[in-house]
PDB file of C-alpha atoms in Angstrom:
ATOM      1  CA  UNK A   1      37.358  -7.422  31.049  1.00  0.00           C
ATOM      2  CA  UNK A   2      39.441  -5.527  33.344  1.00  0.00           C
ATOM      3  CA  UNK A   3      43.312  -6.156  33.260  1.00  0.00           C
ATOM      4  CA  UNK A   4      45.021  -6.516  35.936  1.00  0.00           C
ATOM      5  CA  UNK A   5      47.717  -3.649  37.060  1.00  0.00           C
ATOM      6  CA  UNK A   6      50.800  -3.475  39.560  1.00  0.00           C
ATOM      7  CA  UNK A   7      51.759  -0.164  40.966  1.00  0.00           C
ATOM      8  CA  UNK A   8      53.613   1.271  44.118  1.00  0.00           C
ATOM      9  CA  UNK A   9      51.600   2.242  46.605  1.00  0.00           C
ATOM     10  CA  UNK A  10      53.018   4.929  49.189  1.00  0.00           C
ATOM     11  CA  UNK A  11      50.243   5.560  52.565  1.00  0.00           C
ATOM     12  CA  UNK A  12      50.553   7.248  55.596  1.00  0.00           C
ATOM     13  CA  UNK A  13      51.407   5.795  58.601  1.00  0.00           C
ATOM     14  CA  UNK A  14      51.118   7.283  61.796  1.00  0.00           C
ATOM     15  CA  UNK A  15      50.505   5.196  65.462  1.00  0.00           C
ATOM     16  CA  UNK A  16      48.552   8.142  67.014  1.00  0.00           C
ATOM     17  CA  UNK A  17      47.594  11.863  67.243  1.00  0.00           C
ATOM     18  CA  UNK A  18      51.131  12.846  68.823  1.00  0.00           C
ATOM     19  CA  UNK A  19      53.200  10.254  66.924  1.00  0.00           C
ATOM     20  CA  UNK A  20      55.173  11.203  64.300  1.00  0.00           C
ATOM     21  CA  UNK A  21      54.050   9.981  60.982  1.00  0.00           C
ATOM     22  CA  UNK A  22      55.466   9.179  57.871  1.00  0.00           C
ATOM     23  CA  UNK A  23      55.591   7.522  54.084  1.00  0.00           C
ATOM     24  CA  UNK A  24      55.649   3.932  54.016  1.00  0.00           C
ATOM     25  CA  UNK A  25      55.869   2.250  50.350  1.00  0.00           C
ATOM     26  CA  UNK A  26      54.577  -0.897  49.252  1.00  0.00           C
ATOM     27  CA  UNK A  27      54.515  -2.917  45.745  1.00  0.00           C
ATOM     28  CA  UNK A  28      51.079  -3.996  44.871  1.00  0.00           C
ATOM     29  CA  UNK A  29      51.041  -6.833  42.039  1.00  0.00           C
ATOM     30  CA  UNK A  30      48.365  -8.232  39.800  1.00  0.00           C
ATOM     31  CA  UNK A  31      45.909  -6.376  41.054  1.00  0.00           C
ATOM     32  CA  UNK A  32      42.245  -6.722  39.249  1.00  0.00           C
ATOM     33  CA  UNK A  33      40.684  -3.586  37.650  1.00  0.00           C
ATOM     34  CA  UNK A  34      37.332  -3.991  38.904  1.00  0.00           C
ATOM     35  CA  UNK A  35      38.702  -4.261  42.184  1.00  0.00           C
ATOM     36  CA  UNK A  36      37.606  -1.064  44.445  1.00  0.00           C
ATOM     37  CA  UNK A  37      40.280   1.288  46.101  1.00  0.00           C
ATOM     38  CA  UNK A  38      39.257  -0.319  49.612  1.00  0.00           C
ATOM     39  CA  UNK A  39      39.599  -3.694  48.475  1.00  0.00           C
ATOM     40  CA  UNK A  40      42.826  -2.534  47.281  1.00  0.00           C
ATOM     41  CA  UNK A  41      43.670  -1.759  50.486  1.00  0.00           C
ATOM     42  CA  UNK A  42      41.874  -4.948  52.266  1.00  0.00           C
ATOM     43  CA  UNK A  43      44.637  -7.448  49.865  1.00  0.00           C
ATOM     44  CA  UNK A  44      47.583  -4.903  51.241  1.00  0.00           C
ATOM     45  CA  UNK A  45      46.347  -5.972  54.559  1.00  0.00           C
ATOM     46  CA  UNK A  46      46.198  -9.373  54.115  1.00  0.00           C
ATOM     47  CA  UNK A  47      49.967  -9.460  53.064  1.00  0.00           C
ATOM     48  CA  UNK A  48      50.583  -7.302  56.395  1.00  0.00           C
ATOM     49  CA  UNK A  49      49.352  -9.558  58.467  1.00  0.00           C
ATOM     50  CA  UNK A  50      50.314 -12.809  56.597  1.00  0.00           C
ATOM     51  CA  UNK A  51      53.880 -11.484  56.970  1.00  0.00           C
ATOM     52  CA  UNK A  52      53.511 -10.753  60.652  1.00  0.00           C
ATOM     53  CA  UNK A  53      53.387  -6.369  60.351  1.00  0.00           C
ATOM     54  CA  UNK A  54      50.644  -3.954  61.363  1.00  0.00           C
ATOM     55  CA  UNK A  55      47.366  -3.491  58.908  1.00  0.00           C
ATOM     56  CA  UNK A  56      46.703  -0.251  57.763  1.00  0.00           C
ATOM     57  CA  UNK A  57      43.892   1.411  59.600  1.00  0.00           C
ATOM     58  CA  UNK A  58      41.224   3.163  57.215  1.00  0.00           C
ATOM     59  CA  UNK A  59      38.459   4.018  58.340  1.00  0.00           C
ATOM     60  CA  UNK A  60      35.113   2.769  56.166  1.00  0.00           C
ATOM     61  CA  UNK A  61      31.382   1.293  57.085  1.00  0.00           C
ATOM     62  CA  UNK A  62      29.078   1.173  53.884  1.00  0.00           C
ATOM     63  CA  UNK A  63      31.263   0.843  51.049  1.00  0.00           C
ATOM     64  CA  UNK A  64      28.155   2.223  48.683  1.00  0.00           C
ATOM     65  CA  UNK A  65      28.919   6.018  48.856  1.00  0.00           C
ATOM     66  CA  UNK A  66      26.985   6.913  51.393  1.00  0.00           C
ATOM     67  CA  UNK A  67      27.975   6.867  55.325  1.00  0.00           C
ATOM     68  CA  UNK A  68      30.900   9.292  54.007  1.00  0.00           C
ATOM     69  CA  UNK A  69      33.539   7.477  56.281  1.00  0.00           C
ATOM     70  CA  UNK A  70      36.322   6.587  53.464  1.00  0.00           C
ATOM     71  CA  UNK A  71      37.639   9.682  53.957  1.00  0.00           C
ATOM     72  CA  UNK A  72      41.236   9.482  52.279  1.00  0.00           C
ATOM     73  CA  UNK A  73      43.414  11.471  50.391  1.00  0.00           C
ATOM     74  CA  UNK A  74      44.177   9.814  47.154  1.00  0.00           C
ATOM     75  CA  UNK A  75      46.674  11.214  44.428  1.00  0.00           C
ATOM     76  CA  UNK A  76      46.076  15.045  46.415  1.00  0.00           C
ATOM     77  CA  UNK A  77      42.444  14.938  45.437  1.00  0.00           C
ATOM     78  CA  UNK A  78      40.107  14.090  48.455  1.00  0.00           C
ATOM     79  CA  UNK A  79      38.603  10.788  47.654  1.00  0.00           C
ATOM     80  CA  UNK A  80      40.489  10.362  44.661  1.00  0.00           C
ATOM     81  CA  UNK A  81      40.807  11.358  40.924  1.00  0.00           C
ATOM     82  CA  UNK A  82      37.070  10.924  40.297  1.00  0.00           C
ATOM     83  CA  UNK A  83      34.585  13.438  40.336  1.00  0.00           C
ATOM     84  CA  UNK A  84      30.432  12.809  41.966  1.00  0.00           C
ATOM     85  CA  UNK A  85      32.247   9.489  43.956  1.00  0.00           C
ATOM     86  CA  UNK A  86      33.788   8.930  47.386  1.00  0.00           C
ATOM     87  CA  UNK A  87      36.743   6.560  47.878  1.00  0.00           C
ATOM     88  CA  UNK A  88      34.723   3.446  47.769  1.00  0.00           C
ATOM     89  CA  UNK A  89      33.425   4.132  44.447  1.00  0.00           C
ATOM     90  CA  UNK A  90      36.883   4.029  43.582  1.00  0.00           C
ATOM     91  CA  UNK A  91      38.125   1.182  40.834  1.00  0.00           C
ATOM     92  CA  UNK A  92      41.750   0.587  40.289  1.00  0.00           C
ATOM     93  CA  UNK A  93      40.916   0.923  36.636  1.00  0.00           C
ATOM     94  CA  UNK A  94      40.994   4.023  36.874  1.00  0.00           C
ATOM     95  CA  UNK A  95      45.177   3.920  37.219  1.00  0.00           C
ATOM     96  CA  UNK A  96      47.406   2.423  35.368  1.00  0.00           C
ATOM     97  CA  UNK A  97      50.016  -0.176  35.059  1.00  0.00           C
ATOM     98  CA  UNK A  98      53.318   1.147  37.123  1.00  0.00           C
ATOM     99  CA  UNK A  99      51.611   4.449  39.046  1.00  0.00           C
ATOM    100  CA  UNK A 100      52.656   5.687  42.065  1.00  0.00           C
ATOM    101  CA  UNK A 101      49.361   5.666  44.509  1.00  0.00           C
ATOM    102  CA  UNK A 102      50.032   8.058  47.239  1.00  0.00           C
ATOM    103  CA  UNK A 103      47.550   8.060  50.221  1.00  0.00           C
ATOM    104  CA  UNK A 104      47.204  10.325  52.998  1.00  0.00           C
ATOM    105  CA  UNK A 105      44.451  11.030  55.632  1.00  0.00           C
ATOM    106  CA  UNK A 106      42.367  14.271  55.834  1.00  0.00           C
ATOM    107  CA  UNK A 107      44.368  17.214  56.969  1.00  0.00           C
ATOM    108  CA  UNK A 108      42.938  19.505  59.000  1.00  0.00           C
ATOM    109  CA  UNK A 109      42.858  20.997  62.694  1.00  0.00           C
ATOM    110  CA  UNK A 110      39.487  20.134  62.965  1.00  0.00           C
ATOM    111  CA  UNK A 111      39.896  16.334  62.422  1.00  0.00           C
ATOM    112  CA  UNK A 112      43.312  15.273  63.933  1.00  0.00           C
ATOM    113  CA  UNK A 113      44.639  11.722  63.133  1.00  0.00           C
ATOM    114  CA  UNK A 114      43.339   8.821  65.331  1.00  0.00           C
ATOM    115  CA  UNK A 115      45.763   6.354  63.653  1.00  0.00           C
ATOM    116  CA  UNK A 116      47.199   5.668  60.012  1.00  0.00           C
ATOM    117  CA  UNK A 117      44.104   7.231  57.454  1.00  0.00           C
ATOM    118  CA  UNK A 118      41.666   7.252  60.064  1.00  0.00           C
ATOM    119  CA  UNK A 119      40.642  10.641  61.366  1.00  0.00           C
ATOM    120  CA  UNK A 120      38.745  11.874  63.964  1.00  0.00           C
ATOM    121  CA  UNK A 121      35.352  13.386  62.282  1.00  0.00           C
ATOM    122  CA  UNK A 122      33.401  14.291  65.714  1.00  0.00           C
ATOM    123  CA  UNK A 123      33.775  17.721  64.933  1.00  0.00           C
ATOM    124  CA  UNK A 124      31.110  17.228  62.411  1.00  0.00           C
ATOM    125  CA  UNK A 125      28.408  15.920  64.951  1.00  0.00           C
ATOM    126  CA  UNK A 126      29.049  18.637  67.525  1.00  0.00           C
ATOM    127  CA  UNK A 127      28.479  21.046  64.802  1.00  0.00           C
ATOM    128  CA  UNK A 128      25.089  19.089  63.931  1.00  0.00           C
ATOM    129  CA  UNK A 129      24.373  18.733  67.475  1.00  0.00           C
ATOM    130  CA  UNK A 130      24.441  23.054  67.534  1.00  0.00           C
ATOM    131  CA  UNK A 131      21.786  23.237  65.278  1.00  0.00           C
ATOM    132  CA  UNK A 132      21.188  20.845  62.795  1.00  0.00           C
ATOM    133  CA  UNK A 133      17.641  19.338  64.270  1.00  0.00           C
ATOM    134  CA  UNK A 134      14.320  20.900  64.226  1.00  0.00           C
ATOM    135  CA  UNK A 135      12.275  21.381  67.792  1.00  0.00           C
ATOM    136  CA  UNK A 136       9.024  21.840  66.024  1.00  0.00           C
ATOM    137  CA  UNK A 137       6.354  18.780  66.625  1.00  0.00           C
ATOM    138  CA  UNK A 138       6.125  17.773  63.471  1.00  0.00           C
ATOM    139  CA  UNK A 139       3.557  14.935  64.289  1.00  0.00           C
ATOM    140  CA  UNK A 140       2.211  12.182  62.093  1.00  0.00           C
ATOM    141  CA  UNK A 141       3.427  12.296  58.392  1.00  0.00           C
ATOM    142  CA  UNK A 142       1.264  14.359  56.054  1.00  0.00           C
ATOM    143  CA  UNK A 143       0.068  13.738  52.777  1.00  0.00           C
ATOM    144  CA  UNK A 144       2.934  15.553  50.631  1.00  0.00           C
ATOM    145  CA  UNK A 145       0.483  17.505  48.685  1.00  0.00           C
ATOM    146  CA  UNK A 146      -0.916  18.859  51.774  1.00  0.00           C
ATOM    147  CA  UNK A 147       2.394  20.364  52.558  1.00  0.00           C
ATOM    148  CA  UNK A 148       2.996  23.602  50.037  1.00  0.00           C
ATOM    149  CA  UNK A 149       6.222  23.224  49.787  1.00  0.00           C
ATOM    150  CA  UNK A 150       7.165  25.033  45.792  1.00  0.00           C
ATOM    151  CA  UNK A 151       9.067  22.210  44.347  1.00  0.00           C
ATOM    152  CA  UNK A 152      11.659  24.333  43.713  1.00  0.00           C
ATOM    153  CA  UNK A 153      12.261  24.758  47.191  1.00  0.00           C
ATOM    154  CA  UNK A 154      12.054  21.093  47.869  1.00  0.00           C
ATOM    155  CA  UNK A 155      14.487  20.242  45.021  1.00  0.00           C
ATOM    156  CA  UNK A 156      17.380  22.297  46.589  1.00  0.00           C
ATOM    157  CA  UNK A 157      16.275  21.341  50.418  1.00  0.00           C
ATOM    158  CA  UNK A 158      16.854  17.521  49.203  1.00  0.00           C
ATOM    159  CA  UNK A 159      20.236  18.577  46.817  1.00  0.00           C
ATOM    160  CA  UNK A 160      21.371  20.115  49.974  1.00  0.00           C
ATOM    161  CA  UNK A 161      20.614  17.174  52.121  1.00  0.00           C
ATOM    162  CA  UNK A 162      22.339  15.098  49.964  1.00  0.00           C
ATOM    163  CA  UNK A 163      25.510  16.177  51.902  1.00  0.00           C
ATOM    164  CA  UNK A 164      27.143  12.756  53.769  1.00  0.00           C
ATOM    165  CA  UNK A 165      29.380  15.036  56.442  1.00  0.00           C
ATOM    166  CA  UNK A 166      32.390  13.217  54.695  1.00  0.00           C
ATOM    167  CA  UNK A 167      34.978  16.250  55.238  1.00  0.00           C
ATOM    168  CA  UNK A 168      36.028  16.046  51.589  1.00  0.00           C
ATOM    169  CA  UNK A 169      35.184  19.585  51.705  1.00  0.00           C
ATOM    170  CA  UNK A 170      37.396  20.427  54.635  1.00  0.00           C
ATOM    171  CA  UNK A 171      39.802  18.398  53.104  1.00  0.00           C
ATOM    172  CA  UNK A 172      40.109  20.224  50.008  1.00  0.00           C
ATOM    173  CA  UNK A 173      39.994  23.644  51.335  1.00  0.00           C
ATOM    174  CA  UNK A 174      43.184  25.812  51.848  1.00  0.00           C
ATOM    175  CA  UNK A 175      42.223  27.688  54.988  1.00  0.00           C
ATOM    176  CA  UNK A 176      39.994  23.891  56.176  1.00  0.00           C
ATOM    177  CA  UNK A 177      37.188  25.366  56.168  1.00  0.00           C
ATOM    178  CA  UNK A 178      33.701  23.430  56.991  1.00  0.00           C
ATOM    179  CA  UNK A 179      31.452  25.994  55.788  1.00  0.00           C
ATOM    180  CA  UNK A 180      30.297  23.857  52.570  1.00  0.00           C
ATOM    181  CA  UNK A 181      29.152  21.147  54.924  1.00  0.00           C
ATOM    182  CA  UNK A 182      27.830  23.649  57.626  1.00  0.00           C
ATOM    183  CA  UNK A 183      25.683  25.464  54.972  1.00  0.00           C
ATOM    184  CA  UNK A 184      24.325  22.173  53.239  1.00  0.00           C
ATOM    185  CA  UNK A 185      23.048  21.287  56.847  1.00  0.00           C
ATOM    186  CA  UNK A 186      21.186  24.875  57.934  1.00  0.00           C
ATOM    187  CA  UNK A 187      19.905  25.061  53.970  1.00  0.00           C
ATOM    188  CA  UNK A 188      18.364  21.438  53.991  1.00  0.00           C
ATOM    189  CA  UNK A 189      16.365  22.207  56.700  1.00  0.00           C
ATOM    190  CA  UNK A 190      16.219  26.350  56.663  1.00  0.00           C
ATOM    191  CA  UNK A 191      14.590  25.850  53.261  1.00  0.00           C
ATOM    192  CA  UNK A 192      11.763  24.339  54.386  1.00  0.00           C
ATOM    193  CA  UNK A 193       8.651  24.939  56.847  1.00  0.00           C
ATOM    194  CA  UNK A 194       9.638  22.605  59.503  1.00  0.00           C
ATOM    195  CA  UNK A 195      13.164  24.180  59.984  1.00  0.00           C
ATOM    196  CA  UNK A 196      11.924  28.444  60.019  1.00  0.00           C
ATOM    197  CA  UNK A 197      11.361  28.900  63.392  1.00  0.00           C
ATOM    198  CA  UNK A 198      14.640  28.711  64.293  1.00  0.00           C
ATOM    199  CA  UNK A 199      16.386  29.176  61.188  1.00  0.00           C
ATOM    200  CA  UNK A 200      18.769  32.183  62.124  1.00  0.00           C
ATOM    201  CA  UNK A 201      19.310  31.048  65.560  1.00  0.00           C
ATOM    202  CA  UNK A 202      20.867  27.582  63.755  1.00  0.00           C
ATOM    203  CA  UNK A 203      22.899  29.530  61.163  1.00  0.00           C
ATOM    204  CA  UNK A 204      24.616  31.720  63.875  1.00  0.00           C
ATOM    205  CA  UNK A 205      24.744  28.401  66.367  1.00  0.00           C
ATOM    206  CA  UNK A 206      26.527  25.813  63.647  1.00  0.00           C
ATOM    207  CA  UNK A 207      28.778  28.901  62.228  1.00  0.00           C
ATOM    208  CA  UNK A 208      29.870  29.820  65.850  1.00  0.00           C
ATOM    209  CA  UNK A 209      30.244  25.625  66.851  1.00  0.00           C
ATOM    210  CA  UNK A 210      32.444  25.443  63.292  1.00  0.00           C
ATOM    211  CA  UNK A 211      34.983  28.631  64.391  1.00  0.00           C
ATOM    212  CA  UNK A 212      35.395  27.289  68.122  1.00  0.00           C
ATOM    213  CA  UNK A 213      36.360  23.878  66.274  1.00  0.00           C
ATOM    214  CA  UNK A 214      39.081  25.373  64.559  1.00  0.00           C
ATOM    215  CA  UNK A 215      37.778  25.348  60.924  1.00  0.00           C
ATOM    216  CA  UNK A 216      39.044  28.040  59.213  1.00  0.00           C
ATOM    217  CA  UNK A 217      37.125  30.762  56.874  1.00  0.00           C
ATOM    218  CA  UNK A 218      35.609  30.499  53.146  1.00  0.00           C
ATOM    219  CA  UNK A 219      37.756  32.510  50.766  1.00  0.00           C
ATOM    220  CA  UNK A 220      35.358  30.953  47.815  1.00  0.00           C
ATOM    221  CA  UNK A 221      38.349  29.326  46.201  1.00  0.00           C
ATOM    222  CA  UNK A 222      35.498  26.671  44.992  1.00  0.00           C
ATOM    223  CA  UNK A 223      37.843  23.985  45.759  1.00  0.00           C
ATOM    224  CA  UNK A 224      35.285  22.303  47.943  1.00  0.00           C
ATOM    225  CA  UNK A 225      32.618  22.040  45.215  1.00  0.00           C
ATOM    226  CA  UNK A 226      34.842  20.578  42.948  1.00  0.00           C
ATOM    227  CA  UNK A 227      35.854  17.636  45.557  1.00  0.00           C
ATOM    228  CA  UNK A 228      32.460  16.825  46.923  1.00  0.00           C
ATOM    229  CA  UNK A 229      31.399  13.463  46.386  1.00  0.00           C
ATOM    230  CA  UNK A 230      27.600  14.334  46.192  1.00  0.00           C
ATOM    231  CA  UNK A 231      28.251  17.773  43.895  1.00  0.00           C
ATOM    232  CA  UNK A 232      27.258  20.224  46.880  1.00  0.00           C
ATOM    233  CA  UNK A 233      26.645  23.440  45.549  1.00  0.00           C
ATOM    234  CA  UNK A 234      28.150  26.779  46.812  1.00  0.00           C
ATOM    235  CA  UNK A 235      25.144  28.491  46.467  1.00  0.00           C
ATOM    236  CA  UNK A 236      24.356  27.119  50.230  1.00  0.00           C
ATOM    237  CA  UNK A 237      27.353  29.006  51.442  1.00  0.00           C
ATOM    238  CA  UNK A 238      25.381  32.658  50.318  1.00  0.00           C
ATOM    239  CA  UNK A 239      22.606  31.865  51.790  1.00  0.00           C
ATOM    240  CA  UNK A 240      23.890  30.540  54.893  1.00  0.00           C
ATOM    241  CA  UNK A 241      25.768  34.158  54.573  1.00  0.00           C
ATOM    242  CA  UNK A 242      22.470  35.797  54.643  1.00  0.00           C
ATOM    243  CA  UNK A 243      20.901  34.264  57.283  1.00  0.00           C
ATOM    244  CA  UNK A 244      24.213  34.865  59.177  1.00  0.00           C
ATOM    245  CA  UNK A 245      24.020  38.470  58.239  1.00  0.00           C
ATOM    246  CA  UNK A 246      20.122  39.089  59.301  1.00  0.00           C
ATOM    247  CA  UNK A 247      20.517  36.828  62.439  1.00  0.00           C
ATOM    248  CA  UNK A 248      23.194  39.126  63.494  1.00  0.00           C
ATOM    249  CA  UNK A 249      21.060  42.749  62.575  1.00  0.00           C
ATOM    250  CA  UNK A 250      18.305  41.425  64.315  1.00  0.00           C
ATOM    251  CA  UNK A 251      20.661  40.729  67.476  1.00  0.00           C
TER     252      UNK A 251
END
């Protein structure tokens, strides 16, 4: 059975995109193991507001690791010390007795602070909405074995869909750059039949939508692959390269 732990935890608090934000600490006590980081922060609020102050505002939806909304800054590791798991996968087992927890929202240009840990992540579906859809008539759903598809192919088209547009990536990169997320998106479908009609025309669209967002540039530091929750490879960054490159010959 888990034991239970008390720690200090320090979070962000900030009233809007042109407040000024800062540190605020509170003492978390008895605290059960198998409780999750977002439960964690669910009893903090209940002691806000049962002593009259402000709850924390976190943003979250699913709590099962995949709507990619629990986008906080935990310890200076996107989504916490945990690798393959976003923050609501979280247990407070994984600290110990007496820690300092510090928690921060995403920083980056290209998702400014709504209020407290919540972020603005809109960015993300205005990229998506650039390019990330396919305007071939697919029609009824085929057989799968009528589709030749290599299952190589397939296997990376679904890896790379496996991307939740949770930001960790952003998050984690010096120059906040999006380009992990951008080139999971064009791969997922570029890879496959569907998605090659317009596959260089959505590499240069979502690239160009990312840079007038304010994202900043890969410098392959690899930090985003080592944050991402769902193990994104970089590998979709070269190829999203390529197609960038050939889109822009052909031009």
């Amino acid at each position: 059975m888990d034991k239970n732990i008390s720690f200090t935890l320090k979070v962000w608090r900030q009233k809007g995109p042109k407040a000024k934000g800062a540190f605020e600490t509170y003492q978390m006590k008895d605290i059960p193991g198998d409780t999750s980081f977002l439960e964690m922060l669910d009893i903090l609020n209940e002691q806000l507001i049962s002593e009259g102050k402000e709850p924390v505002v976190f943003d979250h939806d699913c709590r099962e690791g995949i709507c990619g909304m629990c986008s906080l800054y935990i310890n200076g590791h996107p989504h916490g010390p945990a690798t393959g798991a976003t923050t609501c996968q979280i247990y407070m087992r994984r600290f110990n007795d007496g820690d300092t927890i510090t928690v921060e929202p995403w920083r980056s240009a290209g998702f400014p602070v709504i209020k407290d840990l919540m972020v603005d992540r809109t960015a993300y579906d205005k990229i998506m909405q650039a390019g990330g859809y396919v305007s071939v008539r697919t029609g009824a759903p085929q057989d799968a074995n009528a589709i030749l598809i290599p299952k190589p192919i397939a296997d990376e088209a679904m890896d790379a869909a496996s991307c939740i547009g949770c930001g960790a990536c952003v998050a984690a990169c010096k120059n906040g750059s999006a380009m992990l997320f951008v080139s999971a998106k064009v791969s997922q479908l570029n890879l496959l039949p569907q998605g090659k009609p317009e596959a260089l025309r959505r590499a240069k669209a979502m690239l160009s939508k990312m840079d007038e967002l304010g994202f900043g540039n890969c410098t392959n530091t690899r930090a985003c692959e080592a944050e991402c929750p769902k193990n994104i490879s970089i590998s979709n960054i070269a190829r999203l390269n390529r197609d960038f490159i050939i889109a822009k010959l052909k031009d």
